[in-house]
Structure formats: C-alpha cells, structure tokens
C-alpha cells in the first residue's frame, strides 16, 4: 500500500485557517480553498484526506480527458487510454483481475491532481507522497479492501515503463530510425518483439477512439474488474 507521512499532511492542513465549512456528513471541517469538486459528486480536500468522496464516474471522465505528456504528442492520447492499453496487454498475457484493475487505476489520482510530467515530479517528492496517500483513499472508497502487493505493482510498473517510449514513437509518427532521444538510452524494448508489437497494437487501436468512446470502454472495464475483485475480497 502507498503511504505518506501523516505529519506532513497535518502541516498542509494548517496552512489555511479561514474559509472553512462542514462537509455534507458534518464530521470534519472542509477547507474550500484546498478542495476540488467534480461533476459526478466527488470532492477532494487536499489539506485533509478525511474529507474525500470518490465517484468512479469522475475518475473515468477526467482521466479520459487528460492527455499524456501534457498534450505533447501529434496524436492525442489520454491517461485513460494509456491505462486501458496496459490493462489490455496484461489481460492478453493472462494477468490476474487484481493486476488488471491496478493497471486501470495506477494513474487514477491524476483525475484529481492532473498529469505532472515525470521530470518535474522528481523535483517535488512531497507531491508524489500526496499522490500515494490519495491512491490509498481512492482504493478504499472503491471497496478495494486488500492493498495491492509489491508483486502486483511490479507487474504494472514494468509495462508502464516499457510502454512510455513506444507511446512516444507511435503517437508522434516516428520510426525506429529517427533520432528521438530514446534509442540511446536503451529505453525502447526491441529485445521483446512480441511485447512491443502487442503494446503498439493497443496504442494504435485506442488512439483512434473519441473521448466518449474511451470513457465508455474504461467505464465498462472498471466496473467489471471492480466487481470481480471486490466480490472475491
């Protein structure tokens, strides 16, 4: 399970001392200055994670509207499509329902905090810790009572790393012979031709979808996998 130091969250919650109102449950004060509200009823108070309510419809709609690489590809490709590509590949490779669900949700926090590019994120370790804590809250509110294991995370993270340069090449219409800054770093996984072709196929298939279509696919997959995992748990 991802965790974050509680004292840091407490310090953040003390930044604002005004503009406070009670949550709908009346249990904890919500700081409007640090709270976002969403179309389907989700709200997240970043200063106090006791004040969070997650609706999976907001996860679906928002990450399927946020483009990878801050929109820096010739062909737009959303965070939701990226997650579906990983889940689709892992499904075809026989991964468990829990691993597939993690593939769909591994970037779910970005529905609420956005997609900060990795080089910038490395300069703000506190942001990553906040994301980890928010991920735990999201899972709990979706009914995932058993934390994802390190082995399950490893399966997803491997493909998350492998797919990044493939996305960059495919979505920008590059070829293996173009100097795009990835070949020298041995990032492109040409040593596993089957994996590369399978992931390329997933990216090409999903990149042709509209936002509405991607949302529909993500919604169905998330519902199905959540049902499978939570009923077993």
PDB file of C-alpha atoms in Angstrom:
ATOM      1  CA  UNK A   1       0.000   0.000   0.000  1.00  0.00           C
ATOM      2  CA  UNK A   2       1.210   3.510  -0.767  1.00  0.00           C
ATOM      3  CA  UNK A   3       1.634   5.682   2.300  1.00  0.00           C
ATOM      4  CA  UNK A   4       2.562   9.244   3.209  1.00  0.00           C
ATOM      5  CA  UNK A   5       3.825  10.727   6.437  1.00  0.00           C
ATOM      6  CA  UNK A   6       0.893  11.919   8.487  1.00  0.00           C
ATOM      7  CA  UNK A   7       2.765  14.876   9.971  1.00  0.00           C
ATOM      8  CA  UNK A   8       3.285  16.378   6.511  1.00  0.00           C
ATOM      9  CA  UNK A   9      -0.420  16.122   5.717  1.00  0.00           C
ATOM     10  CA  UNK A  10      -1.208  17.701   9.077  1.00  0.00           C
ATOM     11  CA  UNK A  11       1.140  20.600   8.368  1.00  0.00           C
ATOM     12  CA  UNK A  12      -0.516  21.128   4.998  1.00  0.00           C
ATOM     13  CA  UNK A  13      -3.951  21.148   6.641  1.00  0.00           C
ATOM     14  CA  UNK A  14      -2.886  24.014   8.887  1.00  0.00           C
ATOM     15  CA  UNK A  15      -1.884  26.317   6.039  1.00  0.00           C
ATOM     16  CA  UNK A  16      -5.352  27.845   5.746  1.00  0.00           C
ATOM     17  CA  UNK A  17      -7.303  28.996   8.773  1.00  0.00           C
ATOM     18  CA  UNK A  18     -10.262  30.695   7.080  1.00  0.00           C
ATOM     19  CA  UNK A  19     -12.978  29.838   4.581  1.00  0.00           C
ATOM     20  CA  UNK A  20     -13.971  26.661   6.448  1.00  0.00           C
ATOM     21  CA  UNK A  21     -17.316  24.883   6.261  1.00  0.00           C
ATOM     22  CA  UNK A  22     -18.592  21.489   7.347  1.00  0.00           C
ATOM     23  CA  UNK A  23     -18.704  18.538   4.985  1.00  0.00           C
ATOM     24  CA  UNK A  24     -22.083  17.117   3.999  1.00  0.00           C
ATOM     25  CA  UNK A  25     -21.659  14.470   6.685  1.00  0.00           C
ATOM     26  CA  UNK A  26     -20.941  17.165   9.246  1.00  0.00           C
ATOM     27  CA  UNK A  27     -17.949  15.272  10.635  1.00  0.00           C
ATOM     28  CA  UNK A  28     -14.871  17.193   9.525  1.00  0.00           C
ATOM     29  CA  UNK A  29     -14.285  20.807   8.504  1.00  0.00           C
ATOM     30  CA  UNK A  30     -13.687  21.154   4.765  1.00  0.00           C
ATOM     31  CA  UNK A  31     -11.275  23.820   3.598  1.00  0.00           C
ATOM     32  CA  UNK A  32     -12.821  25.257   0.454  1.00  0.00           C
ATOM     33  CA  UNK A  33      -9.516  26.847  -0.501  1.00  0.00           C
ATOM     34  CA  UNK A  34      -7.909  23.401  -0.849  1.00  0.00           C
ATOM     35  CA  UNK A  35     -10.910  21.392  -2.095  1.00  0.00           C
ATOM     36  CA  UNK A  36     -11.967  20.494  -5.633  1.00  0.00           C
ATOM     37  CA  UNK A  37     -15.475  19.385  -6.599  1.00  0.00           C
ATOM     38  CA  UNK A  38     -16.352  17.235  -9.600  1.00  0.00           C
ATOM     39  CA  UNK A  39     -19.321  16.732 -11.891  1.00  0.00           C
ATOM     40  CA  UNK A  40     -20.355  13.338 -10.519  1.00  0.00           C
ATOM     41  CA  UNK A  41     -20.140  14.390  -6.876  1.00  0.00           C
ATOM     42  CA  UNK A  42     -16.526  13.619  -5.989  1.00  0.00           C
ATOM     43  CA  UNK A  43     -14.666  16.104  -3.836  1.00  0.00           C
ATOM     44  CA  UNK A  44     -11.113  16.081  -2.538  1.00  0.00           C
ATOM     45  CA  UNK A  45      -9.764  18.283   0.243  1.00  0.00           C
ATOM     46  CA  UNK A  46      -6.011  18.164  -0.330  1.00  0.00           C
ATOM     47  CA  UNK A  47      -5.357  19.550   3.144  1.00  0.00           C
ATOM     48  CA  UNK A  48      -7.245  16.750   4.886  1.00  0.00           C
ATOM     49  CA  UNK A  49      -7.811  13.368   3.283  1.00  0.00           C
ATOM     50  CA  UNK A  50     -10.618  12.600   5.717  1.00  0.00           C
ATOM     51  CA  UNK A  51     -12.603  14.958   3.504  1.00  0.00           C
ATOM     52  CA  UNK A  52     -12.654  12.942   0.311  1.00  0.00           C
ATOM     53  CA  UNK A  53     -15.557  11.398  -1.564  1.00  0.00           C
ATOM     54  CA  UNK A  54     -14.797   9.463  -4.737  1.00  0.00           C
ATOM     55  CA  UNK A  55     -17.250   8.631  -7.514  1.00  0.00           C
ATOM     56  CA  UNK A  56     -15.798   6.308 -10.154  1.00  0.00           C
ATOM     57  CA  UNK A  57     -17.634   8.290 -12.823  1.00  0.00           C
ATOM     58  CA  UNK A  58     -15.353  11.239 -12.106  1.00  0.00           C
ATOM     59  CA  UNK A  59     -12.271   9.031 -12.384  1.00  0.00           C
ATOM     60  CA  UNK A  60     -13.470   7.753 -15.762  1.00  0.00           C
ATOM     61  CA  UNK A  61     -14.480  11.102 -17.232  1.00  0.00           C
ATOM     62  CA  UNK A  62     -11.478  13.040 -16.059  1.00  0.00           C
ATOM     63  CA  UNK A  63      -8.574  10.718 -16.873  1.00  0.00           C
ATOM     64  CA  UNK A  64     -10.075  10.031 -20.280  1.00  0.00           C
ATOM     65  CA  UNK A  65      -9.976  13.800 -20.919  1.00  0.00           C
ATOM     66  CA  UNK A  66      -6.400  14.434 -19.711  1.00  0.00           C
ATOM     67  CA  UNK A  67      -3.758  13.865 -22.374  1.00  0.00           C
ATOM     68  CA  UNK A  68      -0.445  12.153 -21.720  1.00  0.00           C
ATOM     69  CA  UNK A  69       2.776  14.172 -21.942  1.00  0.00           C
ATOM     70  CA  UNK A  70       0.837  17.389 -21.264  1.00  0.00           C
ATOM     71  CA  UNK A  71      -0.628  17.074 -24.732  1.00  0.00           C
ATOM     72  CA  UNK A  72       2.817  16.907 -26.314  1.00  0.00           C
ATOM     73  CA  UNK A  73       2.114  14.258 -28.954  1.00  0.00           C
ATOM     74  CA  UNK A  74       0.976  14.594 -32.555  1.00  0.00           C
ATOM     75  CA  UNK A  75      -1.859  12.156 -31.878  1.00  0.00           C
ATOM     76  CA  UNK A  76      -3.657  12.985 -28.603  1.00  0.00           C
ATOM     77  CA  UNK A  77      -3.676  10.084 -26.152  1.00  0.00           C
ATOM     78  CA  UNK A  78      -5.371  10.292 -22.788  1.00  0.00           C
ATOM     79  CA  UNK A  79      -4.297   8.932 -19.426  1.00  0.00           C
ATOM     80  CA  UNK A  80      -7.370   6.700 -19.602  1.00  0.00           C
ATOM     81  CA  UNK A  81      -6.332   5.292 -22.973  1.00  0.00           C
ATOM     82  CA  UNK A  82      -2.831   4.691 -21.600  1.00  0.00           C
ATOM     83  CA  UNK A  83      -4.292   2.755 -18.669  1.00  0.00           C
ATOM     84  CA  UNK A  84      -6.517   0.726 -20.987  1.00  0.00           C
ATOM     85  CA  UNK A  85      -3.538  -0.121 -23.191  1.00  0.00           C
ATOM     86  CA  UNK A  86      -1.646  -1.545 -20.220  1.00  0.00           C
ATOM     87  CA  UNK A  87      -4.703  -3.406 -18.933  1.00  0.00           C
ATOM     88  CA  UNK A  88      -5.454  -4.809 -22.386  1.00  0.00           C
ATOM     89  CA  UNK A  89      -1.912  -6.072 -22.802  1.00  0.00           C
ATOM     90  CA  UNK A  90      -1.845  -7.642 -19.326  1.00  0.00           C
ATOM     91  CA  UNK A  91      -5.221  -9.286 -19.927  1.00  0.00           C
ATOM     92  CA  UNK A  92      -3.930 -10.914 -23.111  1.00  0.00           C
ATOM     93  CA  UNK A  93      -0.881 -12.091 -21.195  1.00  0.00           C
ATOM     94  CA  UNK A  94      -3.084 -13.789 -18.583  1.00  0.00           C
ATOM     95  CA  UNK A  95      -2.642 -11.352 -15.687  1.00  0.00           C
ATOM     96  CA  UNK A  96      -4.985 -11.650 -12.702  1.00  0.00           C
ATOM     97  CA  UNK A  97      -8.065  -9.439 -12.331  1.00  0.00           C
ATOM     98  CA  UNK A  98      -6.333  -7.587  -9.476  1.00  0.00           C
ATOM     99  CA  UNK A  99      -3.341  -6.737 -11.646  1.00  0.00           C
ATOM    100  CA  UNK A 100      -5.638  -5.629 -14.473  1.00  0.00           C
ATOM    101  CA  UNK A 101      -7.606  -3.467 -12.044  1.00  0.00           C
ATOM    102  CA  UNK A 102      -4.382  -1.904 -10.801  1.00  0.00           C
ATOM    103  CA  UNK A 103      -3.434  -1.205 -14.415  1.00  0.00           C
ATOM    104  CA  UNK A 104      -6.681   0.730 -14.839  1.00  0.00           C
ATOM    105  CA  UNK A 105      -6.250   2.597 -11.556  1.00  0.00           C
ATOM    106  CA  UNK A 106      -2.492   3.162 -11.337  1.00  0.00           C
ATOM    107  CA  UNK A 107      -2.938   6.743 -12.587  1.00  0.00           C
ATOM    108  CA  UNK A 108      -6.375   7.314 -11.024  1.00  0.00           C
ATOM    109  CA  UNK A 109      -5.032  10.092  -8.807  1.00  0.00           C
ATOM    110  CA  UNK A 110      -4.412  12.127 -11.950  1.00  0.00           C
ATOM    111  CA  UNK A 111      -8.174  12.525 -12.270  1.00  0.00           C
ATOM    112  CA  UNK A 112      -7.844  14.929  -9.342  1.00  0.00           C
ATOM    113  CA  UNK A 113      -4.260  16.235  -9.425  1.00  0.00           C
ATOM    114  CA  UNK A 114      -3.542  16.199 -13.171  1.00  0.00           C
ATOM    115  CA  UNK A 115      -0.696  14.548 -15.060  1.00  0.00           C
ATOM    116  CA  UNK A 116       2.530  16.123 -13.832  1.00  0.00           C
ATOM    117  CA  UNK A 117       5.386  15.186 -16.170  1.00  0.00           C
ATOM    118  CA  UNK A 118       7.914  12.825 -14.572  1.00  0.00           C
ATOM    119  CA  UNK A 119      10.988  15.138 -14.720  1.00  0.00           C
ATOM    120  CA  UNK A 120       9.051  17.827 -12.837  1.00  0.00           C
ATOM    121  CA  UNK A 121       7.577  15.349 -10.375  1.00  0.00           C
ATOM    122  CA  UNK A 122      11.087  14.245  -9.384  1.00  0.00           C
ATOM    123  CA  UNK A 123      11.747  17.778  -8.133  1.00  0.00           C
ATOM    124  CA  UNK A 124       8.717  17.644  -5.825  1.00  0.00           C
ATOM    125  CA  UNK A 125       8.851  14.454  -3.727  1.00  0.00           C
ATOM    126  CA  UNK A 126       6.089  15.775  -1.461  1.00  0.00           C
ATOM    127  CA  UNK A 127       3.729  15.716  -4.458  1.00  0.00           C
ATOM    128  CA  UNK A 128       4.418  12.029  -5.038  1.00  0.00           C
ATOM    129  CA  UNK A 129       3.749  11.298  -1.369  1.00  0.00           C
ATOM    130  CA  UNK A 130       0.429  13.144  -1.609  1.00  0.00           C
ATOM    131  CA  UNK A 131      -0.476  11.092  -4.681  1.00  0.00           C
ATOM    132  CA  UNK A 132       0.353   7.855  -2.858  1.00  0.00           C
ATOM    133  CA  UNK A 133      -1.926   8.765   0.028  1.00  0.00           C
ATOM    134  CA  UNK A 134      -4.720   9.805  -2.322  1.00  0.00           C
ATOM    135  CA  UNK A 135      -4.378   6.493  -4.170  1.00  0.00           C
ATOM    136  CA  UNK A 136      -4.975   4.638  -0.890  1.00  0.00           C
ATOM    137  CA  UNK A 137      -8.085   6.723  -0.250  1.00  0.00           C
ATOM    138  CA  UNK A 138      -9.412   6.096  -3.770  1.00  0.00           C
ATOM    139  CA  UNK A 139      -8.956   2.341  -3.398  1.00  0.00           C
ATOM    140  CA  UNK A 140     -10.674   2.300  -0.016  1.00  0.00           C
ATOM    141  CA  UNK A 141     -13.655   4.236  -1.333  1.00  0.00           C
ATOM    142  CA  UNK A 142     -13.957   1.956  -4.349  1.00  0.00           C
ATOM    143  CA  UNK A 143     -14.220  -1.014  -1.994  1.00  0.00           C
ATOM    144  CA  UNK A 144     -10.741  -2.436  -2.547  1.00  0.00           C
ATOM    145  CA  UNK A 145     -10.046  -3.618   0.976  1.00  0.00           C
ATOM    146  CA  UNK A 146      -6.876  -5.617   0.326  1.00  0.00           C
ATOM    147  CA  UNK A 147      -3.921  -3.409  -0.623  1.00  0.00           C
ATOM    148  CA  UNK A 148      -2.160  -4.193  -3.871  1.00  0.00           C
ATOM    149  CA  UNK A 149       1.017  -6.168  -3.258  1.00  0.00           C
ATOM    150  CA  UNK A 150       4.535  -5.223  -4.288  1.00  0.00           C
ATOM    151  CA  UNK A 151       4.450  -8.060  -6.834  1.00  0.00           C
ATOM    152  CA  UNK A 152       1.233  -6.700  -8.372  1.00  0.00           C
ATOM    153  CA  UNK A 153       2.705  -3.209  -8.527  1.00  0.00           C
ATOM    154  CA  UNK A 154       5.842  -4.606 -10.146  1.00  0.00           C
ATOM    155  CA  UNK A 155       3.826  -6.194 -12.976  1.00  0.00           C
ATOM    156  CA  UNK A 156       2.090  -2.936 -13.767  1.00  0.00           C
ATOM    157  CA  UNK A 157       5.117  -0.682 -13.306  1.00  0.00           C
ATOM    158  CA  UNK A 158       7.183  -2.790 -15.698  1.00  0.00           C
ATOM    159  CA  UNK A 159       4.695  -2.309 -18.533  1.00  0.00           C
ATOM    160  CA  UNK A 160       4.160   1.325 -17.539  1.00  0.00           C
ATOM    161  CA  UNK A 161       7.864   1.922 -18.117  1.00  0.00           C
ATOM    162  CA  UNK A 162       8.059  -0.197 -21.260  1.00  0.00           C
ATOM    163  CA  UNK A 163       5.086   1.479 -22.920  1.00  0.00           C
ATOM    164  CA  UNK A 164       6.341   5.033 -22.460  1.00  0.00           C
ATOM    165  CA  UNK A 165       8.861   5.140 -25.335  1.00  0.00           C
ATOM    166  CA  UNK A 166       6.520   3.093 -27.525  1.00  0.00           C
ATOM    167  CA  UNK A 167       3.776   5.673 -26.983  1.00  0.00           C
ATOM    168  CA  UNK A 168       6.216   8.467 -27.762  1.00  0.00           C
ATOM    169  CA  UNK A 169       7.259   6.884 -31.039  1.00  0.00           C
ATOM    170  CA  UNK A 170       3.825   5.701 -32.190  1.00  0.00           C
ATOM    171  CA  UNK A 171       1.901   8.837 -31.222  1.00  0.00           C
ATOM    172  CA  UNK A 172       4.439  11.137 -32.880  1.00  0.00           C
ATOM    173  CA  UNK A 173       4.675   9.070 -36.083  1.00  0.00           C
ATOM    174  CA  UNK A 174       8.363   8.347 -35.556  1.00  0.00           C
ATOM    175  CA  UNK A 175      10.158   5.200 -36.675  1.00  0.00           C
ATOM    176  CA  UNK A 176      12.987   3.190 -35.161  1.00  0.00           C
ATOM    177  CA  UNK A 177      15.402   5.010 -37.480  1.00  0.00           C
ATOM    178  CA  UNK A 178      14.513   8.505 -36.230  1.00  0.00           C
ATOM    179  CA  UNK A 179      16.665  10.201 -33.611  1.00  0.00           C
ATOM    180  CA  UNK A 180      14.013  10.841 -30.983  1.00  0.00           C
ATOM    181  CA  UNK A 181      16.149  10.630 -27.878  1.00  0.00           C
ATOM    182  CA  UNK A 182      15.078   7.205 -26.666  1.00  0.00           C
ATOM    183  CA  UNK A 183      17.198   4.712 -28.559  1.00  0.00           C
ATOM    184  CA  UNK A 184      20.487   5.835 -26.990  1.00  0.00           C
ATOM    185  CA  UNK A 185      19.026   5.264 -23.514  1.00  0.00           C
ATOM    186  CA  UNK A 186      18.115   1.659 -24.346  1.00  0.00           C
ATOM    187  CA  UNK A 187      14.529   2.500 -23.444  1.00  0.00           C
ATOM    188  CA  UNK A 188      12.884   1.009 -26.483  1.00  0.00           C
ATOM    189  CA  UNK A 189      12.182  -2.679 -25.723  1.00  0.00           C
ATOM    190  CA  UNK A 190      13.041  -4.102 -29.136  1.00  0.00           C
ATOM    191  CA  UNK A 191      14.515  -7.160 -27.424  1.00  0.00           C
ATOM    192  CA  UNK A 192      10.951  -8.379 -26.802  1.00  0.00           C
ATOM    193  CA  UNK A 193       9.388  -8.098 -30.235  1.00  0.00           C
ATOM    194  CA  UNK A 194       6.083  -9.728 -29.268  1.00  0.00           C
ATOM    195  CA  UNK A 195       5.573  -7.385 -26.325  1.00  0.00           C
ATOM    196  CA  UNK A 196       6.465  -4.358 -28.433  1.00  0.00           C
ATOM    197  CA  UNK A 197       4.054  -5.343 -31.207  1.00  0.00           C
ATOM    198  CA  UNK A 198       1.253  -6.103 -28.762  1.00  0.00           C
ATOM    199  CA  UNK A 199       1.625  -2.762 -26.971  1.00  0.00           C
ATOM    200  CA  UNK A 200       1.908  -0.920 -30.278  1.00  0.00           C
ATOM    201  CA  UNK A 201      -1.346  -2.545 -31.372  1.00  0.00           C
ATOM    202  CA  UNK A 202      -3.094  -1.482 -28.175  1.00  0.00           C
ATOM    203  CA  UNK A 203      -1.909   2.113 -28.595  1.00  0.00           C
ATOM    204  CA  UNK A 204      -2.934   2.305 -32.257  1.00  0.00           C
ATOM    205  CA  UNK A 205      -6.358   0.798 -31.546  1.00  0.00           C
ATOM    206  CA  UNK A 206      -7.136   3.102 -28.627  1.00  0.00           C
ATOM    207  CA  UNK A 207      -5.741   6.239 -30.286  1.00  0.00           C
ATOM    208  CA  UNK A 208      -8.498   6.034 -32.902  1.00  0.00           C
ATOM    209  CA  UNK A 209     -11.264   6.366 -30.308  1.00  0.00           C
ATOM    210  CA  UNK A 210     -13.075   9.535 -29.368  1.00  0.00           C
ATOM    211  CA  UNK A 211     -13.059  10.711 -25.757  1.00  0.00           C
ATOM    212  CA  UNK A 212     -16.631   9.485 -25.352  1.00  0.00           C
ATOM    213  CA  UNK A 213     -15.750   6.050 -26.712  1.00  0.00           C
ATOM    214  CA  UNK A 214     -12.675   5.788 -24.489  1.00  0.00           C
ATOM    215  CA  UNK A 215     -14.760   6.732 -21.466  1.00  0.00           C
ATOM    216  CA  UNK A 216     -17.270   4.036 -22.313  1.00  0.00           C
ATOM    217  CA  UNK A 217     -14.587   1.347 -22.654  1.00  0.00           C
ATOM    218  CA  UNK A 218     -12.872   2.437 -19.439  1.00  0.00           C
ATOM    219  CA  UNK A 219     -16.173   2.560 -17.543  1.00  0.00           C
ATOM    220  CA  UNK A 220     -17.135  -0.973 -18.587  1.00  0.00           C
ATOM    221  CA  UNK A 221     -13.685  -2.401 -17.820  1.00  0.00           C
ATOM    222  CA  UNK A 222     -13.518  -0.672 -14.430  1.00  0.00           C
ATOM    223  CA  UNK A 223     -16.999  -1.840 -13.438  1.00  0.00           C
ATOM    224  CA  UNK A 224     -16.277  -5.418 -14.475  1.00  0.00           C
ATOM    225  CA  UNK A 225     -12.911  -5.651 -12.718  1.00  0.00           C
ATOM    226  CA  UNK A 226     -14.104  -3.894  -9.564  1.00  0.00           C
ATOM    227  CA  UNK A 227     -16.976  -6.346  -9.315  1.00  0.00           C
ATOM    228  CA  UNK A 228     -14.647  -9.311  -9.772  1.00  0.00           C
ATOM    229  CA  UNK A 229     -12.085  -8.105  -7.243  1.00  0.00           C
ATOM    230  CA  UNK A 230     -14.364  -6.731  -4.536  1.00  0.00           C
ATOM    231  CA  UNK A 231     -16.733  -9.684  -4.553  1.00  0.00           C
ATOM    232  CA  UNK A 232     -13.837 -12.079  -4.136  1.00  0.00           C
ATOM    233  CA  UNK A 233     -12.313  -9.916  -1.440  1.00  0.00           C
TER     234      UNK A 233
END
